[in-house]
Amino acid sequence: MKNIQILFLDSGTGGLPYMIHLKEIAPEIRCVYVGDTANFPYGEKTLEQIKFMAAETVERAIKRFNPQIVVVACNTISVAALKTLRARFSIPFVGTVPAIKLAAALTENKKIGLLATRYTIEDSYTTDLINQFASDCSVFKRGDAELISFIEHNLFTASYEEKLKAVKPAVDFFKKADVDTVVLACTHFLHLISEFKESFEKNVKIVDSRDGVIKQAMRLIKEISNTEKSNDSIFDVADMGVFVTSLRNKDDEYEYRNWCNLFNVPFLGLLN
Ligand code: DGL
């Protein structure tokens, strides 16, 4: 499986656990990560804006890195723009969508919490997923732009207490609704998984789509590595690296560099 290159895309740091998970399973795969920080937060944009911004960023990244697979490690971009991206670019895309099917299989009291961006909870793709897989459940939806912004900009310097405080409004919302299963349907929330686990009762199950997404990426990798195509493109980055599309100031740069250090990934600065 040598010489396979994958591009990971998110609006910021949310998709990092996805890339790291793939690297754990398949260390020989070369990965480049683009956080489209210039357009963060995607979850507060309109459908047309998301489609336009995602396509533009993917185009730049494909031109620069020529990957064989793109993993959209962002629920918002996936539910809004995956169709557009697949129609526009000829390489395969793996999308990240809310793990409603998994939650529906796990819930016992048929009450599911869905925590995502404002865009994702309102999008018809999400409604279709609920109708298809959880029509016998009550789904309590919460869009939490504030928590996502906290994760992107403050998580790195936040104390454990500040992190618990940040998840509290969402936790209280779902406790009140008496859900027994919560779907983390924005990739950013994976960074706070232990705080969520700590805050909910032990019987509340917390699910996300990371394993499913990486399994799908691995299937594609195997398919591609059996074809000639696997040798076509070579990244101009080493084994793994992270780019962002904008840095607001020195603090941003410090923060992204530290995020990357935490995951042991080189931070390679601005994508240009
Ligand atoms: N990480 C993104 C997701 O999974 C959303 C963050 C944003 O609003 O840009 O939906």
PDB file of C-alpha atoms and ligand atoms in Angstrom:
ATOM      1  CA  MET A   1       0.000   0.000   0.000  1.00  0.00           C
ATOM      2  CA  LYS A   2       2.947   2.323  -0.551  1.00  0.00           C
ATOM      3  CA  ASN A   3       2.535   5.626  -2.382  1.00  0.00           C
ATOM      4  CA  ILE A   4      -1.073   6.231  -1.504  1.00  0.00           C
ATOM      5  CA  GLN A   5      -1.742   9.841  -0.605  1.00  0.00           C
ATOM      6  CA  ILE A   6      -4.812  11.094   1.178  1.00  0.00           C
ATOM      7  CA  LEU A   7      -6.084  14.610   1.671  1.00  0.00           C
ATOM      8  CA  PHE A   8      -8.091  15.320   4.821  1.00  0.00           C
ATOM      9  CA  LEU A   9     -10.328  18.389   4.899  1.00  0.00           C
ATOM     10  CA  ASP A  10     -12.065  20.203   7.745  1.00  0.00           C
ATOM     11  CA  SER A  11     -12.789  23.812   8.617  1.00  0.00           C
ATOM     12  CA  GLY A  12     -10.145  23.688  11.345  1.00  0.00           C
ATOM     13  CA  THR A  13      -8.812  21.177  13.851  1.00  0.00           C
ATOM     14  CA  GLY A  14     -11.871  18.901  13.921  1.00  0.00           C
ATOM     15  CA  GLY A  15     -10.619  16.300  11.466  1.00  0.00           C
ATOM     16  CA  LEU A  16      -7.233  15.725  13.129  1.00  0.00           C
ATOM     17  CA  PRO A  17      -8.388  12.679  15.162  1.00  0.00           C
ATOM     18  CA  TYR A  18      -9.597  11.135  11.880  1.00  0.00           C
ATOM     19  CA  MET A  19      -6.216  11.488  10.203  1.00  0.00           C
ATOM     20  CA  ILE A  20      -4.391  10.238  13.292  1.00  0.00           C
ATOM     21  CA  HIS A  21      -6.663   7.203  13.476  1.00  0.00           C
ATOM     22  CA  LEU A  22      -5.931   6.315   9.855  1.00  0.00           C
ATOM     23  CA  LYS A  23      -2.214   6.736  10.463  1.00  0.00           C
ATOM     24  CA  GLU A  24      -2.426   4.355  13.436  1.00  0.00           C
ATOM     25  CA  ILE A  25      -4.021   1.706  11.250  1.00  0.00           C
ATOM     26  CA  ALA A  26      -1.916   2.310   8.159  1.00  0.00           C
ATOM     27  CA  PRO A  27       1.314   4.182   8.978  1.00  0.00           C
ATOM     28  CA  GLU A  28       2.623   3.810   5.429  1.00  0.00           C
ATOM     29  CA  ILE A  29      -0.151   5.993   3.967  1.00  0.00           C
ATOM     30  CA  ARG A  30       0.945   9.574   3.376  1.00  0.00           C
ATOM     31  CA  CYS A  31      -1.543  12.124   4.685  1.00  0.00           C
ATOM     32  CA  VAL A  32      -1.925  15.834   4.249  1.00  0.00           C
ATOM     33  CA  TYR A  33      -4.462  17.804   6.234  1.00  0.00           C
ATOM     34  CA  VAL A  34      -6.040  21.094   5.247  1.00  0.00           C
ATOM     35  CA  GLY A  35      -7.939  23.096   7.845  1.00  0.00           C
ATOM     36  CA  ASP A  36      -9.926  25.693   5.907  1.00  0.00           C
ATOM     37  CA  THR A  37      -9.600  28.207   8.710  1.00  0.00           C
ATOM     38  CA  ALA A  38     -10.265  31.127   6.351  1.00  0.00           C
ATOM     39  CA  ASN A  39     -13.862  29.920   6.116  1.00  0.00           C
ATOM     40  CA  PHE A  40     -14.343  28.731   9.704  1.00  0.00           C
ATOM     41  CA  PRO A  41     -17.072  28.276  10.926  1.00  0.00           C
ATOM     42  CA  TYR A  42     -18.723  26.433   8.051  1.00  0.00           C
ATOM     43  CA  GLY A  43     -21.653  25.591  10.303  1.00  0.00           C
ATOM     44  CA  GLU A  44     -22.855  29.209  10.283  1.00  0.00           C
ATOM     45  CA  LYS A  45     -22.848  29.512   6.488  1.00  0.00           C
ATOM     46  CA  THR A  46     -25.566  28.902   3.898  1.00  0.00           C
ATOM     47  CA  LEU A  47     -25.737  25.872   1.612  1.00  0.00           C
ATOM     48  CA  GLU A  48     -24.501  27.863  -1.381  1.00  0.00           C
ATOM     49  CA  GLN A  49     -21.599  29.336   0.588  1.00  0.00           C
ATOM     50  CA  ILE A  50     -20.534  25.932   1.902  1.00  0.00           C
ATOM     51  CA  LYS A  51     -20.614  24.354  -1.561  1.00  0.00           C
ATOM     52  CA  PHE A  52     -18.627  27.219  -3.059  1.00  0.00           C
ATOM     53  CA  MET A  53     -16.018  27.480  -0.303  1.00  0.00           C
ATOM     54  CA  ALA A  54     -15.456  23.738  -0.009  1.00  0.00           C
ATOM     55  CA  ALA A  55     -15.060  23.294  -3.775  1.00  0.00           C
ATOM     56  CA  GLU A  56     -12.597  26.171  -3.987  1.00  0.00           C
ATOM     57  CA  THR A  57     -10.453  24.828  -1.148  1.00  0.00           C
ATOM     58  CA  VAL A  58     -10.537  21.258  -2.451  1.00  0.00           C
ATOM     59  CA  GLU A  59      -9.526  22.495  -5.900  1.00  0.00           C
ATOM     60  CA  ARG A  60      -6.505  24.344  -4.495  1.00  0.00           C
ATOM     61  CA  ALA A  61      -5.490  21.349  -2.391  1.00  0.00           C
ATOM     62  CA  ILE A  62      -5.871  18.864  -5.249  1.00  0.00           C
ATOM     63  CA  LYS A  63      -3.776  21.072  -7.540  1.00  0.00           C
ATOM     64  CA  ARG A  64      -1.091  21.329  -4.919  1.00  0.00           C
ATOM     65  CA  PHE A  65      -1.012  17.745  -3.587  1.00  0.00           C
ATOM     66  CA  ASN A  66      -2.614  15.550  -6.237  1.00  0.00           C
ATOM     67  CA  PRO A  67      -4.044  13.068  -3.717  1.00  0.00           C
ATOM     68  CA  GLN A  68      -5.775   9.836  -4.722  1.00  0.00           C
ATOM     69  CA  ILE A  69      -8.503  10.101  -2.068  1.00  0.00           C
ATOM     70  CA  VAL A  70     -10.121  12.985  -0.202  1.00  0.00           C
ATOM     71  CA  VAL A  71     -11.555  12.376   3.265  1.00  0.00           C
ATOM     72  CA  VAL A  72     -13.957  15.164   4.165  1.00  0.00           C
ATOM     73  CA  ALA A  73     -13.541  14.992   7.936  1.00  0.00           C
ATOM     74  CA  CYS A  74     -16.315  17.507   8.486  1.00  0.00           C
ATOM     75  CA  ASN A  75     -20.016  16.710   8.857  1.00  0.00           C
ATOM     76  CA  THR A  76     -21.113  20.142   7.691  1.00  0.00           C
ATOM     77  CA  ILE A  77     -19.174  20.056   4.433  1.00  0.00           C
ATOM     78  CA  SER A  78     -20.196  16.430   3.866  1.00  0.00           C
ATOM     79  CA  VAL A  79     -23.949  16.870   4.290  1.00  0.00           C
ATOM     80  CA  ALA A  80     -23.973  20.112   2.300  1.00  0.00           C
ATOM     81  CA  ALA A  81     -21.392  19.634  -0.414  1.00  0.00           C
ATOM     82  CA  LEU A  82     -20.335  16.034  -0.915  1.00  0.00           C
ATOM     83  CA  LYS A  83     -22.566  15.620  -3.968  1.00  0.00           C
ATOM     84  CA  THR A  84     -21.143  18.786  -5.539  1.00  0.00           C
ATOM     85  CA  LEU A  85     -17.564  17.753  -4.786  1.00  0.00           C
ATOM     86  CA  ARG A  86     -18.048  14.271  -6.234  1.00  0.00           C
ATOM     87  CA  ALA A  87     -19.591  15.713  -9.388  1.00  0.00           C
ATOM     88  CA  ARG A  88     -16.808  18.228  -9.834  1.00  0.00           C
ATOM     89  CA  PHE A  89     -13.672  16.204  -9.083  1.00  0.00           C
ATOM     90  CA  SER A  90     -12.845  12.797 -10.458  1.00  0.00           C
ATOM     91  CA  ILE A  91     -11.085  11.321  -7.407  1.00  0.00           C
ATOM     92  CA  PRO A  92     -13.017   9.401  -4.733  1.00  0.00           C
ATOM     93  CA  PHE A  93     -14.336  11.216  -1.660  1.00  0.00           C
ATOM     94  CA  VAL A  94     -15.131   9.741   1.733  1.00  0.00           C
ATOM     95  CA  GLY A  95     -17.694  11.793   3.649  1.00  0.00           C
ATOM     96  CA  THR A  96     -18.398  12.130   7.370  1.00  0.00           C
ATOM     97  CA  VAL A  97     -22.074  12.108   8.218  1.00  0.00           C
ATOM     98  CA  PRO A  98     -23.918  12.000  11.575  1.00  0.00           C
ATOM     99  CA  ALA A  99     -23.830   8.480  13.057  1.00  0.00           C
ATOM    100  CA  ILE A 100     -27.621   8.273  13.343  1.00  0.00           C
ATOM    101  CA  LYS A 101     -27.742   4.662  12.168  1.00  0.00           C
ATOM    102  CA  LEU A 102     -25.318   3.582  14.881  1.00  0.00           C
ATOM    103  CA  ALA A 103     -27.196   5.572  17.534  1.00  0.00           C
ATOM    104  CA  ALA A 104     -30.523   4.040  16.479  1.00  0.00           C
ATOM    105  CA  ALA A 105     -29.015   0.576  16.878  1.00  0.00           C
ATOM    106  CA  LEU A 106     -27.746   1.382  20.387  1.00  0.00           C
ATOM    107  CA  THR A 107     -30.515   3.393  21.999  1.00  0.00           C
ATOM    108  CA  GLU A 108     -32.774   1.543  24.410  1.00  0.00           C
ATOM    109  CA  ASN A 109     -35.185   4.308  25.358  1.00  0.00           C
ATOM    110  CA  LYS A 110     -35.454   5.537  21.733  1.00  0.00           C
ATOM    111  CA  LYS A 111     -34.302   9.027  22.657  1.00  0.00           C
ATOM    112  CA  ILE A 112     -31.244  10.250  20.761  1.00  0.00           C
ATOM    113  CA  GLY A 113     -29.331  13.500  21.128  1.00  0.00           C
ATOM    114  CA  LEU A 114     -27.762  15.022  18.031  1.00  0.00           C
ATOM    115  CA  LEU A 115     -25.005  17.571  18.658  1.00  0.00           C
ATOM    116  CA  ALA A 116     -23.739  19.306  15.525  1.00  0.00           C
ATOM    117  CA  THR A 117     -23.398  22.629  13.778  1.00  0.00           C
ATOM    118  CA  ARG A 118     -26.480  24.743  13.144  1.00  0.00           C
ATOM    119  CA  TYR A 119     -26.171  23.916   9.467  1.00  0.00           C
ATOM    120  CA  THR A 120     -25.956  20.140   9.977  1.00  0.00           C
ATOM    121  CA  ILE A 121     -28.986  19.884  12.247  1.00  0.00           C
ATOM    122  CA  GLU A 122     -31.111  21.827   9.760  1.00  0.00           C
ATOM    123  CA  ASP A 123     -29.925  20.195   6.548  1.00  0.00           C
ATOM    124  CA  SER A 124     -32.259  17.851   4.673  1.00  0.00           C
ATOM    125  CA  TYR A 125     -29.533  15.194   4.428  1.00  0.00           C
ATOM    126  CA  THR A 126     -29.654  14.893   8.234  1.00  0.00           C
ATOM    127  CA  THR A 127     -33.461  14.786   8.216  1.00  0.00           C
ATOM    128  CA  ASP A 128     -33.309  11.996   5.626  1.00  0.00           C
ATOM    129  CA  LEU A 129     -30.852  10.032   7.801  1.00  0.00           C
ATOM    130  CA  ILE A 130     -33.223  10.356  10.765  1.00  0.00           C
ATOM    131  CA  ASN A 131     -36.243   9.304   8.677  1.00  0.00           C
ATOM    132  CA  GLN A 132     -34.354   6.382   7.206  1.00  0.00           C
ATOM    133  CA  PHE A 133     -32.683   4.960  10.318  1.00  0.00           C
ATOM    134  CA  ALA A 134     -34.343   6.435  13.400  1.00  0.00           C
ATOM    135  CA  SER A 135     -37.977   6.957  12.462  1.00  0.00           C
ATOM    136  CA  ASP A 136     -39.038   5.138  15.653  1.00  0.00           C
ATOM    137  CA  CYS A 137     -36.892   7.434  17.852  1.00  0.00           C
ATOM    138  CA  SER A 138     -37.221  10.975  19.167  1.00  0.00           C
ATOM    139  CA  VAL A 139     -34.168  12.911  18.048  1.00  0.00           C
ATOM    140  CA  PHE A 140     -33.265  16.008  20.073  1.00  0.00           C
ATOM    141  CA  LYS A 141     -31.077  18.320  18.001  1.00  0.00           C
ATOM    142  CA  ARG A 142     -28.679  20.948  19.222  1.00  0.00           C
ATOM    143  CA  GLY A 143     -26.513  23.223  17.086  1.00  0.00           C
ATOM    144  CA  ASP A 144     -23.656  24.549  19.197  1.00  0.00           C
ATOM    145  CA  ALA A 145     -21.556  27.150  17.405  1.00  0.00           C
ATOM    146  CA  GLU A 146     -20.227  28.485  20.704  1.00  0.00           C
ATOM    147  CA  LEU A 147     -18.757  25.151  21.748  1.00  0.00           C
ATOM    148  CA  ILE A 148     -17.206  24.643  18.307  1.00  0.00           C
ATOM    149  CA  SER A 149     -15.589  28.081  18.442  1.00  0.00           C
ATOM    150  CA  PHE A 150     -14.289  27.308  21.954  1.00  0.00           C
ATOM    151  CA  ILE A 151     -12.711  24.102  20.666  1.00  0.00           C
ATOM    152  CA  GLU A 152     -11.132  25.758  17.651  1.00  0.00           C
ATOM    153  CA  HIS A 153      -9.756  28.804  19.434  1.00  0.00           C
ATOM    154  CA  ASN A 154      -9.513  28.145  23.165  1.00  0.00           C
ATOM    155  CA  LEU A 155      -9.207  24.443  23.766  1.00  0.00           C
ATOM    156  CA  PHE A 156      -5.482  24.313  23.627  1.00  0.00           C
ATOM    157  CA  THR A 157      -5.025  26.699  26.536  1.00  0.00           C
ATOM    158  CA  ALA A 158      -8.183  25.743  28.482  1.00  0.00           C
ATOM    159  CA  SER A 159      -8.060  24.013  31.861  1.00  0.00           C
ATOM    160  CA  TYR A 160      -9.975  20.801  32.533  1.00  0.00           C
ATOM    161  CA  GLU A 161     -12.573  22.797  34.511  1.00  0.00           C
ATOM    162  CA  GLU A 162     -13.020  25.228  31.617  1.00  0.00           C
ATOM    163  CA  LYS A 163     -13.562  22.310  29.270  1.00  0.00           C
ATOM    164  CA  LEU A 164     -16.204  20.795  31.548  1.00  0.00           C
ATOM    165  CA  LYS A 165     -17.885  24.192  31.762  1.00  0.00           C
ATOM    166  CA  ALA A 166     -17.855  24.501  27.969  1.00  0.00           C
ATOM    167  CA  VAL A 167     -19.670  21.184  27.411  1.00  0.00           C
ATOM    168  CA  LYS A 168     -22.195  21.829  30.210  1.00  0.00           C
ATOM    169  CA  PRO A 169     -24.924  23.644  28.193  1.00  0.00           C
ATOM    170  CA  ALA A 170     -25.041  20.790  25.667  1.00  0.00           C
ATOM    171  CA  VAL A 171     -24.927  18.147  28.407  1.00  0.00           C
ATOM    172  CA  ASP A 172     -27.766  19.868  30.330  1.00  0.00           C
ATOM    173  CA  PHE A 173     -29.841  20.114  27.151  1.00  0.00           C
ATOM    174  CA  PHE A 174     -29.558  16.373  26.505  1.00  0.00           C
ATOM    175  CA  LYS A 175     -30.002  15.400  30.152  1.00  0.00           C
ATOM    176  CA  LYS A 176     -33.260  17.336  30.222  1.00  0.00           C
ATOM    177  CA  ALA A 177     -34.407  15.442  27.127  1.00  0.00           C
ATOM    178  CA  ASP A 178     -33.512  12.148  28.870  1.00  0.00           C
ATOM    179  CA  VAL A 179     -31.554  10.788  25.887  1.00  0.00           C
ATOM    180  CA  ASP A 180     -29.554   7.595  26.380  1.00  0.00           C
ATOM    181  CA  THR A 181     -27.425   8.028  23.244  1.00  0.00           C
ATOM    182  CA  VAL A 182     -25.672  11.146  21.961  1.00  0.00           C
ATOM    183  CA  VAL A 183     -24.282  11.552  18.452  1.00  0.00           C
ATOM    184  CA  LEU A 184     -21.240  13.812  18.178  1.00  0.00           C
ATOM    185  CA  ALA A 185     -21.974  15.022  14.670  1.00  0.00           C
ATOM    186  CA  CYS A 186     -19.326  17.694  14.340  1.00  0.00           C
ATOM    187  CA  THR A 187     -15.781  16.418  14.162  1.00  0.00           C
ATOM    188  CA  HIS A 188     -14.558  19.121  16.564  1.00  0.00           C
ATOM    189  CA  PHE A 189     -16.434  17.450  19.436  1.00  0.00           C
ATOM    190  CA  LEU A 190     -14.134  14.439  19.355  1.00  0.00           C
ATOM    191  CA  HIS A 191     -11.531  16.609  21.073  1.00  0.00           C
ATOM    192  CA  LEU A 192     -13.814  16.759  24.133  1.00  0.00           C
ATOM    193  CA  ILE A 193     -14.901  13.143  24.255  1.00  0.00           C
ATOM    194  CA  SER A 194     -13.530  12.482  27.740  1.00  0.00           C
ATOM    195  CA  GLU A 195     -15.238  15.619  29.096  1.00  0.00           C
ATOM    196  CA  PHE A 196     -18.541  14.465  27.571  1.00  0.00           C
ATOM    197  CA  LYS A 197     -18.087  10.998  29.065  1.00  0.00           C
ATOM    198  CA  GLU A 198     -17.276  12.510  32.442  1.00  0.00           C
ATOM    199  CA  SER A 199     -20.350  14.774  32.338  1.00  0.00           C
ATOM    200  CA  PHE A 200     -23.022  12.277  31.282  1.00  0.00           C
ATOM    201  CA  GLU A 201     -24.353   9.410  33.398  1.00  0.00           C
ATOM    202  CA  LYS A 202     -22.497   6.155  32.784  1.00  0.00           C
ATOM    203  CA  ASN A 203     -25.422   4.628  30.878  1.00  0.00           C
ATOM    204  CA  VAL A 204     -25.393   7.363  28.190  1.00  0.00           C
ATOM    205  CA  LYS A 205     -23.688   6.146  25.037  1.00  0.00           C
ATOM    206  CA  ILE A 206     -21.667   8.648  23.019  1.00  0.00           C
ATOM    207  CA  VAL A 207     -21.115   7.825  19.377  1.00  0.00           C
ATOM    208  CA  ASP A 208     -19.397   9.370  16.374  1.00  0.00           C
ATOM    209  CA  SER A 209     -18.554   8.344  12.834  1.00  0.00           C
ATOM    210  CA  ARG A 210     -14.761   8.263  12.998  1.00  0.00           C
ATOM    211  CA  ASP A 211     -14.290   4.494  12.818  1.00  0.00           C
ATOM    212  CA  GLY A 212     -16.788   4.123   9.976  1.00  0.00           C
ATOM    213  CA  VAL A 213     -15.151   6.894   7.970  1.00  0.00           C
ATOM    214  CA  ILE A 214     -11.674   5.438   8.356  1.00  0.00           C
ATOM    215  CA  LYS A 215     -12.933   1.936   7.515  1.00  0.00           C
ATOM    216  CA  GLN A 216     -14.364   3.330   4.273  1.00  0.00           C
ATOM    217  CA  ALA A 217     -11.090   5.145   3.536  1.00  0.00           C
ATOM    218  CA  MET A 218      -9.201   1.874   4.117  1.00  0.00           C
ATOM    219  CA  ARG A 219     -11.490   0.041   1.666  1.00  0.00           C
ATOM    220  CA  LEU A 220     -10.703   2.660  -0.984  1.00  0.00           C
ATOM    221  CA  ILE A 221      -6.991   2.523  -0.220  1.00  0.00           C
ATOM    222  CA  LYS A 222      -7.002  -1.232  -0.785  1.00  0.00           C
ATOM    223  CA  GLU A 223      -8.892  -0.863  -4.052  1.00  0.00           C
ATOM    224  CA  ILE A 224      -6.514   1.809  -5.309  1.00  0.00           C
ATOM    225  CA  SER A 225      -3.392   0.006  -4.233  1.00  0.00           C
ATOM    226  CA  ASN A 226      -4.471  -2.887  -6.442  1.00  0.00           C
ATOM    227  CA  THR A 227      -4.447  -0.627  -9.495  1.00  0.00           C
ATOM    228  CA  GLU A 228      -1.718   1.092 -11.497  1.00  0.00           C
ATOM    229  CA  LYS A 229      -2.855   4.478 -10.211  1.00  0.00           C
ATOM    230  CA  SER A 230      -1.160   3.991  -6.858  1.00  0.00           C
ATOM    231  CA  ASN A 231       2.160   5.260  -8.136  1.00  0.00           C
ATOM    232  CA  ASP A 232       0.930   8.329 -10.022  1.00  0.00           C
ATOM    233  CA  SER A 233       1.124  11.075  -7.488  1.00  0.00           C
ATOM    234  CA  ILE A 234       3.677  11.944  -4.901  1.00  0.00           C
ATOM    235  CA  PHE A 235       2.965  14.588  -2.286  1.00  0.00           C
ATOM    236  CA  ASP A 236       5.299  17.494  -1.920  1.00  0.00           C
ATOM    237  CA  VAL A 237       5.023  17.038   1.838  1.00  0.00           C
ATOM    238  CA  ALA A 238       6.688  14.323   3.856  1.00  0.00           C
ATOM    239  CA  ASP A 239       4.814  11.568   5.558  1.00  0.00           C
ATOM    240  CA  MET A 240       2.131  13.689   7.166  1.00  0.00           C
ATOM    241  CA  GLY A 241       1.527  17.398   7.587  1.00  0.00           C
ATOM    242  CA  VAL A 242      -1.057  20.034   8.451  1.00  0.00           C
ATOM    243  CA  PHE A 243      -1.837  23.225   6.536  1.00  0.00           C
ATOM    244  CA  VAL A 244      -4.376  25.945   7.265  1.00  0.00           C
ATOM    245  CA  THR A 245      -5.834  28.472   4.824  1.00  0.00           C
ATOM    246  CA  SER A 246      -5.568  31.459   7.134  1.00  0.00           C
ATOM    247  CA  LEU A 247      -3.822  32.534  10.319  1.00  0.00           C
ATOM    248  CA  ARG A 248      -5.430  35.525  12.001  1.00  0.00           C
ATOM    249  CA  ASN A 249      -2.421  36.407  14.132  1.00  0.00           C
ATOM    250  CA  LYS A 250       0.635  35.074  15.964  1.00  0.00           C
ATOM    251  CA  ASP A 251      -1.588  33.477  18.639  1.00  0.00           C
ATOM    252  CA  ASP A 252      -3.311  31.427  15.944  1.00  0.00           C
ATOM    253  CA  GLU A 253      -0.013  30.214  14.629  1.00  0.00           C
ATOM    254  CA  TYR A 254       1.135  29.284  18.139  1.00  0.00           C
ATOM    255  CA  GLU A 255      -2.121  27.465  18.775  1.00  0.00           C
ATOM    256  CA  TYR A 256      -2.114  25.421  15.555  1.00  0.00           C
ATOM    257  CA  ARG A 257       1.522  24.545  16.031  1.00  0.00           C
ATOM    258  CA  ASN A 258       0.738  23.317  19.540  1.00  0.00           C
ATOM    259  CA  TRP A 259      -2.281  21.347  18.356  1.00  0.00           C
ATOM    260  CA  CYS A 260      -0.031  19.618  15.862  1.00  0.00           C
ATOM    261  CA  ASN A 261       2.662  18.973  18.469  1.00  0.00           C
ATOM    262  CA  LEU A 262       0.026  17.337  20.604  1.00  0.00           C
ATOM    263  CA  PHE A 263      -0.722  14.910  17.788  1.00  0.00           C
ATOM    264  CA  ASN A 264       2.913  14.649  16.760  1.00  0.00           C
ATOM    265  CA  VAL A 265       2.230  15.999  13.269  1.00  0.00           C
ATOM    266  CA  PRO A 266       4.332  18.679  11.552  1.00  0.00           C
ATOM    267  CA  PHE A 267       2.528  22.007  11.189  1.00  0.00           C
ATOM    268  CA  LEU A 268       3.368  23.312   7.722  1.00  0.00           C
ATOM    269  CA  GLY A 269       1.719  26.740   7.888  1.00  0.00           C
ATOM    270  CA  LEU A 270      -0.398  28.396   5.227  1.00  0.00           C
ATOM    271  CA  LEU A 271      -1.658  26.603   2.164  1.00  0.00           C
ATOM    272  CA  ASN A 272      -0.753  28.785  -0.800  1.00  0.00           C
TER     273      ASN A 272
HETATM  274  N1  DGL B   1     -15.913  20.256  12.088  1.00  0.00           N
HETATM  275  C1  DGL B   1     -17.071  20.668  11.365  1.00  0.00           C
HETATM  276  C2  DGL B   1     -18.139  19.566  11.311  1.00  0.00           C
HETATM  277  O1  DGL B   1     -17.840  18.387  11.492  1.00  0.00           O
HETATM  278  C3  DGL B   1     -17.758  21.960  11.706  1.00  0.00           C
HETATM  279  C4  DGL B   1     -17.081  23.154  12.257  1.00  0.00           C
HETATM  280  C5  DGL B   1     -17.517  24.461  11.590  1.00  0.00           C
HETATM  281  O2  DGL B   1     -18.588  24.992  11.894  1.00  0.00           O
HETATM  282  O3  DGL B   1     -16.748  24.911  10.731  1.00  0.00           O
HETATM  283  O4  DGL B   1     -19.276  19.845  11.030  1.00  0.00           O
END
